[in-house]
Tab-separated table of C-alpha atoms in Angstrom:
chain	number	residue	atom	x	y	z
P	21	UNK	CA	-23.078	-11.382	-5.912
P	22	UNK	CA	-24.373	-7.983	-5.775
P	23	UNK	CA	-24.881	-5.853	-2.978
P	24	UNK	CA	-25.934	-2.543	-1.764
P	25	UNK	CA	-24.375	-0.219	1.048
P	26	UNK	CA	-25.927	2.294	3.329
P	27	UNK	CA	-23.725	4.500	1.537
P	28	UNK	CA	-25.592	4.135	-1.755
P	29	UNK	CA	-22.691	2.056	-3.203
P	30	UNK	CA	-23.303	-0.654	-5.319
P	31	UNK	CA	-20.642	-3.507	-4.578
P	32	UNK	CA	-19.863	-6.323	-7.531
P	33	UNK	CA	-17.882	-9.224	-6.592
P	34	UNK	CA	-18.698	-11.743	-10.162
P	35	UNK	CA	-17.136	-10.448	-13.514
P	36	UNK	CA	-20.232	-11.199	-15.174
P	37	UNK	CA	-21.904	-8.320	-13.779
P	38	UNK	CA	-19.676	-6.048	-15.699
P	39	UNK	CA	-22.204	-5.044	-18.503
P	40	UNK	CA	-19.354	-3.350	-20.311
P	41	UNK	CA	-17.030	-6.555	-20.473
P	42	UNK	CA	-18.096	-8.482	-23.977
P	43	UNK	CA	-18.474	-11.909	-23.324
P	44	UNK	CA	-14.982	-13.176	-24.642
P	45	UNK	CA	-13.691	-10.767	-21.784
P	46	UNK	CA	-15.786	-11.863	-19.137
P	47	UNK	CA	-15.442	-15.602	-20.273
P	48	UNK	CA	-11.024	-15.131	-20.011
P	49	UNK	CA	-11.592	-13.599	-16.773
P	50	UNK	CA	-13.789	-15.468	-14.667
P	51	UNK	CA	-10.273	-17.942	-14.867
P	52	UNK	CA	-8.631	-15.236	-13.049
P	53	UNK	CA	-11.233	-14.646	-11.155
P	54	UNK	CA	-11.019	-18.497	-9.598
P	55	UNK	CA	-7.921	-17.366	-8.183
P	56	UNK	CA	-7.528	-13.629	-6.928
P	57	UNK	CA	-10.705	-12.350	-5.717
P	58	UNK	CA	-12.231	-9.149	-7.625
P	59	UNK	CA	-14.457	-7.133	-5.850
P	60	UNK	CA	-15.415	-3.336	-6.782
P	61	UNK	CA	-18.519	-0.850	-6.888
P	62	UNK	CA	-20.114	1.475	-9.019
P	63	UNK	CA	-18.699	4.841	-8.053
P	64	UNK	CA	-15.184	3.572	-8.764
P	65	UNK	CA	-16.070	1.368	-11.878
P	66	UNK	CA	-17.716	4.829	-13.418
P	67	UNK	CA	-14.051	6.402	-13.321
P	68	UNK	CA	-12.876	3.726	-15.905
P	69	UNK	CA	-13.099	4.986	-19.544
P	70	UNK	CA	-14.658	1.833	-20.916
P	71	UNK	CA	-14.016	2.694	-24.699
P	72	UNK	CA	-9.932	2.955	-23.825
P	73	UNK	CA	-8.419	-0.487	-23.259
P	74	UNK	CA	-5.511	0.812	-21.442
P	75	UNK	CA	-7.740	2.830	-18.921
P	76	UNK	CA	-5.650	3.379	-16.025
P	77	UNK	CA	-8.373	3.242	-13.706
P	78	UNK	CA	-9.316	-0.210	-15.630
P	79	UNK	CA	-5.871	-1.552	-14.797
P	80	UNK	CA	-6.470	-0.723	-10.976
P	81	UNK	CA	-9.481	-2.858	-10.551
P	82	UNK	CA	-10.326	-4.762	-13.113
P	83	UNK	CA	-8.816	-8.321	-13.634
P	84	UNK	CA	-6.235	-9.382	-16.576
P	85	UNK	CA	-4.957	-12.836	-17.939
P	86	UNK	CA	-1.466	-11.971	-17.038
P	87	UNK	CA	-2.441	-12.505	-13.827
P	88	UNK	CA	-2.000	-16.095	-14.037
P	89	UNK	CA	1.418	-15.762	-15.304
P	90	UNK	CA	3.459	-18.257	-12.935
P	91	UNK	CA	6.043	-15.549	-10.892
P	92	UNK	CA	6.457	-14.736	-7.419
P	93	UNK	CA	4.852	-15.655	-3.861
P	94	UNK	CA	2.155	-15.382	-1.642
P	95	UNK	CA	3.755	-13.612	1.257
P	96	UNK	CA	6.722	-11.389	-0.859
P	97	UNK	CA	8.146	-9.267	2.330
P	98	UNK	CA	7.658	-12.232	4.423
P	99	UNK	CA	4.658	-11.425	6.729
P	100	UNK	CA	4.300	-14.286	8.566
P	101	UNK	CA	7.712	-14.186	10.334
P	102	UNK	CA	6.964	-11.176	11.984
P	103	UNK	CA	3.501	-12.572	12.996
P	104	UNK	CA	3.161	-12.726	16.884
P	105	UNK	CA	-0.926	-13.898	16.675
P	106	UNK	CA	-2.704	-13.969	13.720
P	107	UNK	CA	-3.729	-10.553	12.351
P	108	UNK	CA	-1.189	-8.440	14.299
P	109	UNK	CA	2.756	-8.098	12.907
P	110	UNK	CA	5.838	-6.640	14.717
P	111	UNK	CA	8.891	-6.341	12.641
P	112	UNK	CA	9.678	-2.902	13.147
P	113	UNK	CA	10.813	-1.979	17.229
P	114	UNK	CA	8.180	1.027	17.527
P	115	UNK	CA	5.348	-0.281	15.598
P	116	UNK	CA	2.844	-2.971	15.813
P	117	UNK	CA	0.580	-3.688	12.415
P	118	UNK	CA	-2.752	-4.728	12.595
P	119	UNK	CA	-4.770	-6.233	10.347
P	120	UNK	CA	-8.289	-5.496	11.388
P	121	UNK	CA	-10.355	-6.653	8.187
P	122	UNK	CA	-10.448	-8.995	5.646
P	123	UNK	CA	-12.306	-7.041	2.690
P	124	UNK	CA	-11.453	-4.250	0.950
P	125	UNK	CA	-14.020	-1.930	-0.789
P	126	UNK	CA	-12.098	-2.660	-4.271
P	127	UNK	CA	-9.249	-5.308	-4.599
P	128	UNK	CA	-6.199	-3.627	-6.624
P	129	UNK	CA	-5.207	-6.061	-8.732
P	130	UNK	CA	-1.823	-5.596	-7.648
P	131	UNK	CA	-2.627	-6.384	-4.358
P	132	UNK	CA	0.537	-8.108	-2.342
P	133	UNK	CA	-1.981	-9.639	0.451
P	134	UNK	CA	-3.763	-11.573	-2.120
P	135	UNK	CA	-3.407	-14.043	0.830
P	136	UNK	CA	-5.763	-12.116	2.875
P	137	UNK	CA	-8.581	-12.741	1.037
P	138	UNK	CA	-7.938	-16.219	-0.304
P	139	UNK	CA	-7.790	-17.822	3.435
P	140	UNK	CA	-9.384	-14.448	5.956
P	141	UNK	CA	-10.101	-16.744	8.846
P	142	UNK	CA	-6.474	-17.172	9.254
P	143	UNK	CA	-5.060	-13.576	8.174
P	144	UNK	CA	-6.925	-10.998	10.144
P	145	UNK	CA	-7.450	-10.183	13.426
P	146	UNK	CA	-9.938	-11.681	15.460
P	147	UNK	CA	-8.454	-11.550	19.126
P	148	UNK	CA	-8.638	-7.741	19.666
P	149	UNK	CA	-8.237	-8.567	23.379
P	150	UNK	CA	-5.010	-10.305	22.990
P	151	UNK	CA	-3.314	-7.653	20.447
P	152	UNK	CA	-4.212	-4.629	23.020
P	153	UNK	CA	-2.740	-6.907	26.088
P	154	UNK	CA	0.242	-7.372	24.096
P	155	UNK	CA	0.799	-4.076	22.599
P	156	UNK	CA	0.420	-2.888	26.769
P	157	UNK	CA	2.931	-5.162	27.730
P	158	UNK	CA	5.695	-3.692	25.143
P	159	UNK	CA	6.874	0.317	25.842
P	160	UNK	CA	8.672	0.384	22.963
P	161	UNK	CA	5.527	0.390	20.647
P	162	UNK	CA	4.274	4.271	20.131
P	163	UNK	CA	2.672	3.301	16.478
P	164	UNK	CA	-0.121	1.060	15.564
P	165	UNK	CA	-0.987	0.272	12.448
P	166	UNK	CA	-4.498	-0.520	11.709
P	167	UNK	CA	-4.433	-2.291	8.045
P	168	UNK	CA	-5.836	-5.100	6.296
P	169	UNK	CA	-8.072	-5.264	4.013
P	170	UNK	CA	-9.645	-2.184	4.286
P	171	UNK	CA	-10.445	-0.543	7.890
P	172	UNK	CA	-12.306	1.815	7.102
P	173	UNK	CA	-14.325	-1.161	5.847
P	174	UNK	CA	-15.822	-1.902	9.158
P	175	UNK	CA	-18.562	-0.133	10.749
P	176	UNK	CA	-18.030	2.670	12.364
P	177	UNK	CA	-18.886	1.454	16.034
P	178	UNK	CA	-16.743	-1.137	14.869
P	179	UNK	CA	-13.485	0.342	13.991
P	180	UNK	CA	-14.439	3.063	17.305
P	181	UNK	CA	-14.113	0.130	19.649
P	182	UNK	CA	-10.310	-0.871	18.168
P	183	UNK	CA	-9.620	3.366	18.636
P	184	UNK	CA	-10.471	3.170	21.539
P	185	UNK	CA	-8.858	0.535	23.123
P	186	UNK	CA	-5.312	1.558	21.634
P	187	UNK	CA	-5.872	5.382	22.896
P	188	UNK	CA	-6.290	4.125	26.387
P	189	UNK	CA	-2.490	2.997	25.740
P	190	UNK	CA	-0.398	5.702	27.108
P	191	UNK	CA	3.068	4.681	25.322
P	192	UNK	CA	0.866	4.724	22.051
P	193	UNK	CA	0.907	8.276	20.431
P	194	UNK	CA	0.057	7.232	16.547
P	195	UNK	CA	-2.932	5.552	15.577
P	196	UNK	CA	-2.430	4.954	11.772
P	197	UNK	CA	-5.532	4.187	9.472
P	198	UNK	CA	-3.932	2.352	6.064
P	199	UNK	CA	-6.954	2.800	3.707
P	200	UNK	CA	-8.060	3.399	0.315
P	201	UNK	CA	-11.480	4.070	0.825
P	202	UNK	CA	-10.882	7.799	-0.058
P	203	UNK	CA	-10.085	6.541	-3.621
P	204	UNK	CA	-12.746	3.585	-3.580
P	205	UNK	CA	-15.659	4.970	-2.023
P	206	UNK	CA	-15.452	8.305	-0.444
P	207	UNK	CA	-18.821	8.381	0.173
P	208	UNK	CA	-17.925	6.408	3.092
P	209	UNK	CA	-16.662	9.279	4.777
P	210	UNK	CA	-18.794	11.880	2.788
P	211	UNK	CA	-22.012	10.518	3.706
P	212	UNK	CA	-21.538	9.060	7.515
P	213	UNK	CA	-20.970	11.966	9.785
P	214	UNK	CA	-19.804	10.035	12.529
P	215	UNK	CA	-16.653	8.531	11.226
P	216	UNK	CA	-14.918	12.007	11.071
P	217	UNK	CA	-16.594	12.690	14.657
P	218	UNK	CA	-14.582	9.492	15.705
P	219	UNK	CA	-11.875	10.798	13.912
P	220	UNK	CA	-11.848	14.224	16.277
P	221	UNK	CA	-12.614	12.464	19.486
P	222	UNK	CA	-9.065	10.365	19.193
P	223	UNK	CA	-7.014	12.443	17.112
P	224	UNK	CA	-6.066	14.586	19.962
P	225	UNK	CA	-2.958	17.466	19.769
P	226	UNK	CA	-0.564	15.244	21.082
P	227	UNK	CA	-1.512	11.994	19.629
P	228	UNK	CA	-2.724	12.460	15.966
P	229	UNK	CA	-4.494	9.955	14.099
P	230	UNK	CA	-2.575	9.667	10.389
P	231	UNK	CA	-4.822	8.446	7.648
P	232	UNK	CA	-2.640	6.926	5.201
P	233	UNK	CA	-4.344	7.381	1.920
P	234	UNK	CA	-3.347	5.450	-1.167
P	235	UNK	CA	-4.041	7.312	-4.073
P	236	UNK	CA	-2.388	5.990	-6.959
P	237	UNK	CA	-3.454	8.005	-10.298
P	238	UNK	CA	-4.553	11.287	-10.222
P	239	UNK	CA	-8.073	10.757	-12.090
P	240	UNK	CA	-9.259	9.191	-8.291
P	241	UNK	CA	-8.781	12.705	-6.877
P	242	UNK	CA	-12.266	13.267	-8.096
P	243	UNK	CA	-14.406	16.369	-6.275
P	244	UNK	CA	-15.753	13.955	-3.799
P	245	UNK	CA	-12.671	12.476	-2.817
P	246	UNK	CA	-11.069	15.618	-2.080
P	247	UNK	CA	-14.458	16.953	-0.042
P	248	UNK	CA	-13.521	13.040	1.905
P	249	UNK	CA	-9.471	14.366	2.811
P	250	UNK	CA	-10.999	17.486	3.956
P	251	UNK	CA	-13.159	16.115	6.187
P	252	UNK	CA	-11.194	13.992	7.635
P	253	UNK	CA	-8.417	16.764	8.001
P	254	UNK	CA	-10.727	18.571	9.577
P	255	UNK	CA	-11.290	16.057	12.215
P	256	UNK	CA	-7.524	16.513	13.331
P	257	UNK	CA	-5.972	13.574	11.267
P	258	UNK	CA	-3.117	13.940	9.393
P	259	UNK	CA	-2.952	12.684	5.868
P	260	UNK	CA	0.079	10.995	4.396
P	261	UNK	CA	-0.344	9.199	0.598
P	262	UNK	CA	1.747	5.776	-0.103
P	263	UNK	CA	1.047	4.546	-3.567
P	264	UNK	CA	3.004	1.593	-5.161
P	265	UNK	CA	4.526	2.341	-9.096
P	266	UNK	CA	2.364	0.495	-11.265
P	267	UNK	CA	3.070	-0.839	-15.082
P	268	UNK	CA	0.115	1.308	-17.100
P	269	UNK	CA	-1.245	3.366	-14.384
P	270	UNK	CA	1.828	6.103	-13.307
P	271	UNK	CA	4.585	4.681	-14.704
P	272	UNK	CA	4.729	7.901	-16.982
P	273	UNK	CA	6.396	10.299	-15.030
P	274	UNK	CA	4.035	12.919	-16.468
P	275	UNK	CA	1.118	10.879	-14.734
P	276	UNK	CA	3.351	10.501	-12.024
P	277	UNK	CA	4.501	14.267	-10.956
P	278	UNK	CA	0.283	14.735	-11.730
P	279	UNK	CA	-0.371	13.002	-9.074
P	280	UNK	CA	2.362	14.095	-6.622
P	281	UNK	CA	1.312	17.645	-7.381
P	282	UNK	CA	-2.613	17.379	-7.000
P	283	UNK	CA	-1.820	14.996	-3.954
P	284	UNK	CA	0.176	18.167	-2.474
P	285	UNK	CA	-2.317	20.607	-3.543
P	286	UNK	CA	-5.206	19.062	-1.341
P	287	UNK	CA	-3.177	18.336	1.573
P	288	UNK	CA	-2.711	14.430	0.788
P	289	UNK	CA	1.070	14.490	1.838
P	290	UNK	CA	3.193	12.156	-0.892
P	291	UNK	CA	4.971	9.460	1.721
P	292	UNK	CA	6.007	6.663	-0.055
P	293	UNK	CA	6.438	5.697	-3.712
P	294	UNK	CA	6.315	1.568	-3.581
P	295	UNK	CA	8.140	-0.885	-5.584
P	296	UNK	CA	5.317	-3.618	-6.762
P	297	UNK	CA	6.042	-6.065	-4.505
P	298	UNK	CA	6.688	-9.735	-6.231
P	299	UNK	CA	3.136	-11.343	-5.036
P	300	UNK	CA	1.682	-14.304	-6.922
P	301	UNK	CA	0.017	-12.686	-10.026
P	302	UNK	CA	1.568	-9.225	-10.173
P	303	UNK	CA	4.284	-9.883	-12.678
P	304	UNK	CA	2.136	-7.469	-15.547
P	305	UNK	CA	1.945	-4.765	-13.197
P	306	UNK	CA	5.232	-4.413	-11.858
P	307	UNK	CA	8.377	-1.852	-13.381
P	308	UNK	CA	11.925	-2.891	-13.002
P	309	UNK	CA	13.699	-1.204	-10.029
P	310	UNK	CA	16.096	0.755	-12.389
P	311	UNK	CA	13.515	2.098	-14.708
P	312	UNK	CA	11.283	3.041	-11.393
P	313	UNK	CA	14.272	4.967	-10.232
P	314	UNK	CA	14.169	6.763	-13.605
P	315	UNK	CA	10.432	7.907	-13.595
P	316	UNK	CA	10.339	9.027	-9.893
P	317	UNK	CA	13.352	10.797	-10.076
P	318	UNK	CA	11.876	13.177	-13.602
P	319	UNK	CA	8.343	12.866	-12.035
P	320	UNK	CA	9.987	14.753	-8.915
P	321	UNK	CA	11.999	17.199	-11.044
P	322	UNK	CA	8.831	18.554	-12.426
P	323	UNK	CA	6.911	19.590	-9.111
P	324	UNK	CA	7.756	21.837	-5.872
P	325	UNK	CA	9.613	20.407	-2.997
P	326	UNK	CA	6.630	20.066	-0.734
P	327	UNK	CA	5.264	17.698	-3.411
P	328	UNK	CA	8.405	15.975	-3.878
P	329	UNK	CA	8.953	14.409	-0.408
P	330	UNK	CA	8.121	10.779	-1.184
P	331	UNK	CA	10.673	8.457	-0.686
P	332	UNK	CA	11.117	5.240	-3.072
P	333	UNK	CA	11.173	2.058	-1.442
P	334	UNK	CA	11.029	-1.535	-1.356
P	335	UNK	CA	9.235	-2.978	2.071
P	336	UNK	CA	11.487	-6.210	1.617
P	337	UNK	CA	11.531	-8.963	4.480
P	338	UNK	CA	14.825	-7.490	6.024
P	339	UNK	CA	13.235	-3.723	6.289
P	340	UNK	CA	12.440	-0.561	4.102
P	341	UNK	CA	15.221	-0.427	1.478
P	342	UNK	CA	15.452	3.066	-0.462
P	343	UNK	CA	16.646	3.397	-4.084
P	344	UNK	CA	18.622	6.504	-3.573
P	345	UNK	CA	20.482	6.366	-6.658
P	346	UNK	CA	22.252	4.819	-10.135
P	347	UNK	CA	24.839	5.160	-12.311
P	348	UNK	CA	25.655	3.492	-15.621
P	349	UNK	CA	27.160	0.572	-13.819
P	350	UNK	CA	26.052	0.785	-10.116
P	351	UNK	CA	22.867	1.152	-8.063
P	352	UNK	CA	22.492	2.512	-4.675
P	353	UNK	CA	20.500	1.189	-1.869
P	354	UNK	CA	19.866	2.094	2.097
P	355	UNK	CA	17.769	0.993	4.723
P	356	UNK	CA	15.237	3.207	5.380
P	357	UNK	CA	13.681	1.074	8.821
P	358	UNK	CA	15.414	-2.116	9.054
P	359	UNK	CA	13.830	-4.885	10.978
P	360	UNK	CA	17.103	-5.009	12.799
P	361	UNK	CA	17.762	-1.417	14.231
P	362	UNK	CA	21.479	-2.492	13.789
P	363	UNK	CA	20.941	-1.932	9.700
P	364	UNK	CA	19.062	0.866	9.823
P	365	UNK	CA	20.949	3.428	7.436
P	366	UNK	CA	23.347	0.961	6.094
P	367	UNK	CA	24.164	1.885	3.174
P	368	UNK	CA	25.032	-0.821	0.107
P	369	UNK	CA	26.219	-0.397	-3.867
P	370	UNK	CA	25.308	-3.311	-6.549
P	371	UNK	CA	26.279	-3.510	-9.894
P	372	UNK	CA	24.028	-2.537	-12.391
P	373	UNK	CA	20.725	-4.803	-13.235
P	374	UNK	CA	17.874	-3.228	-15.532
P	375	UNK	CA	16.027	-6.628	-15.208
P	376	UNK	CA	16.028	-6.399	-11.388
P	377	UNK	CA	12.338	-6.146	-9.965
P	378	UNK	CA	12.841	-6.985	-6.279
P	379	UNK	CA	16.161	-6.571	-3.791
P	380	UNK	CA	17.094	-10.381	-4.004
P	381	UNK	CA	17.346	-9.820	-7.749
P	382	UNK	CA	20.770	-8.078	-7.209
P	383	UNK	CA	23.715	-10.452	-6.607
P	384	UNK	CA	26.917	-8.620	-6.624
P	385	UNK	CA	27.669	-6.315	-3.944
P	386	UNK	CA	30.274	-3.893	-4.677
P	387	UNK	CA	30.255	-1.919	-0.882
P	388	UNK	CA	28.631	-2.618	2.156
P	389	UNK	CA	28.866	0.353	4.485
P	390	UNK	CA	26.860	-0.557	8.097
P	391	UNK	CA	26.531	2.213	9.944
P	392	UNK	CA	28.546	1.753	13.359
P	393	UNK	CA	31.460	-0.262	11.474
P	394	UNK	CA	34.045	0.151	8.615
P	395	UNK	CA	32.630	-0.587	5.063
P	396	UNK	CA	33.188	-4.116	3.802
P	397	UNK	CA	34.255	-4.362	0.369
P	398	UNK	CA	33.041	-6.721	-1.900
P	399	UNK	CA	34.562	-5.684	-5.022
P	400	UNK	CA	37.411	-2.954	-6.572
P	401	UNK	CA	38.148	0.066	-5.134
């Protein structure tokens, strides 16, 4: 199917209609296709250097066989525990997630909510009523996460009414956006003027709106895409960039500390560096924890400190876990936000495993150090 925006955007959502795919390709593909959902649009598909195999921007969005090599799960940090009605998550004491649309204006192909768009009707949030009434009812909450799919997705009128209805929340100070729509289609922003006027009218000087951007290789930075992050900056949000390390798109840490740098440059503040999470069909596109470690840490020796801020982290079921550091025989580990405030900070030591992808990979503690107790040793001193 093929579609046109208000926006000018042309969206594609068959692999045939990518004239630049020979028919072998788009013949392999449609069998991937049958089971993760592709979905992009012109703007972002004219990035891709089609005469380069290994495009990085190719890798992003476009599908590959190896996604139907058999490895990993569905729901990898374990969503659905945390799930109090469908669409909305609360793992973490002081923030509530919601997941306010089930499309995205580009699927990453890496995507660990694959989930979302193979069953919507039973992943998003529908009951905006309910979430709101719920989020009222617990003090605790001052950040709400609007995710999905894609928010920025939805209409504008759409995604004002949602605003809205959190603002009016006085324990709520942070409205977060999660979006890649500056990277996908920034004409989104570029081209409807009252987005960023929403933007200003909620993003107040005591309760900011943060647009989490997710910028992942440093050719999506194009001039429109930076002309999107200033507009929205200048409608009072603050941006903060989360991007997940990805096999053959900045696993170089020359690609890497390019991006970090160009991120700080236009004001795009580098937040999080993501392990690939284990999801059903992301075993091609995913680095081994130890060899991550490696490329942030030279990517971040190469640019200033203001770029360098990002933290490297695995959003496992139990909480945010940190790689903070190796050795030859040991790697180092602490909860960045635990799902249980009683881990938060607790710091823990495993032996050594360069085939490790994912935190249950690692089997032999060597310290446990909570944070309000003496350590527990599981090992020699």
């Amino acid at each position: 199917m093929e579609t046109r925006t208000d926006t000018g955007c042309k969206y594609l959502t068959k692999i045939e209609q990518i004239d630049q795919l020979n028919q072998r390709e788009k013949t392999e593909l449609q069998k991937v296709t049958e089971q993760f959902v592709f979905r992009s649009n012109d703007y972002y598909l004219s990035l891709i250097d089609w005469n380069d195999p290994d495009d990085p921007i190719r890798r992003i969005v476009i599908p590959h066989v190896r996604e139907l090599d058999k490895w990993g799960r569905l729901d990898p940090s374990d969503e659905k525990a945390y799930t109090v009605i469908p669409g909305m998550e609360h793992k973490y004491n002081s923030t509530v997630l919601l997941l306010v649309s089930s499309v995205c204006d580009g699927i990453c192909r890496y995507c660990f909510r694959k989930r979302v768009f193979m069953e919507p009707h039973h992943e998003y949030l529908r009951d905006v009523l309910a979430a709101v009434h719920y989020i009222r009812q617990h003090s605790e909450v001052t950040n709400v996460l609007l995710t999905g799919g894609d928010p920025l997705v939805l209409p504008t009128p759409r995604l004002e009414d949602i605003v809205r209805q959190i603002r009016e929340i006085e324990h709520v100070q942070i409205i977060r956006i999660g979006t890649k729509i500056p990277a996908f289609n920034p004409h989104r922003i570029v081209d409807d003027p009252t987005l960023p006027e929403m933007i200003q009218a909620y993003s107040t000087d005591r309760k900011r709106i943060y647009i989490m951007t997710h910028f992942i290789h440093p050719r999506e930075l194009t001039d429109v895409a930076v002309k999107a992050i200033d507009l929205l900056k200048k409608a009072g949000a603050v941006i903060a960039n989360q991007a997940p390390l990805i096999r053959g798109v900045n696993d170089d840490p020359e690609v890497l500390a390019e991006l970090l740098a160009k991120l700080s440059f236009v004001g795009a503040v580098p937040y999080y560096i993501f392990q690939c999470r284990p999801a059903v069909g992301n075993k091609a596109y995913t680095v081994p924890i130890e060899e991550g470690y490696e490329i942030v840490e030279q990517a971040k020796a190469k640019v200033s400190g203001l770029a360098k801020r990002i933290r490297y982290t695995m959003s496992h079921s139990t909480g945010k876990i940190e790689i903070i550091g190796k050795t030859k025989d040991f790697v180092y580990f602490k909860y960045h936000r635990a799902a249980d405030d009683a881990d938060s900070g607790r710091f823990l030591v495993f032996k050594s495993n360069p085939n490790a992808y994912w935190f249950d990979d690692y089997d032999e503690v060597i310290r446990d150090y909570p944070t309000t107790q003496p350590y527990r040793s599981y090992g020699p001193e």
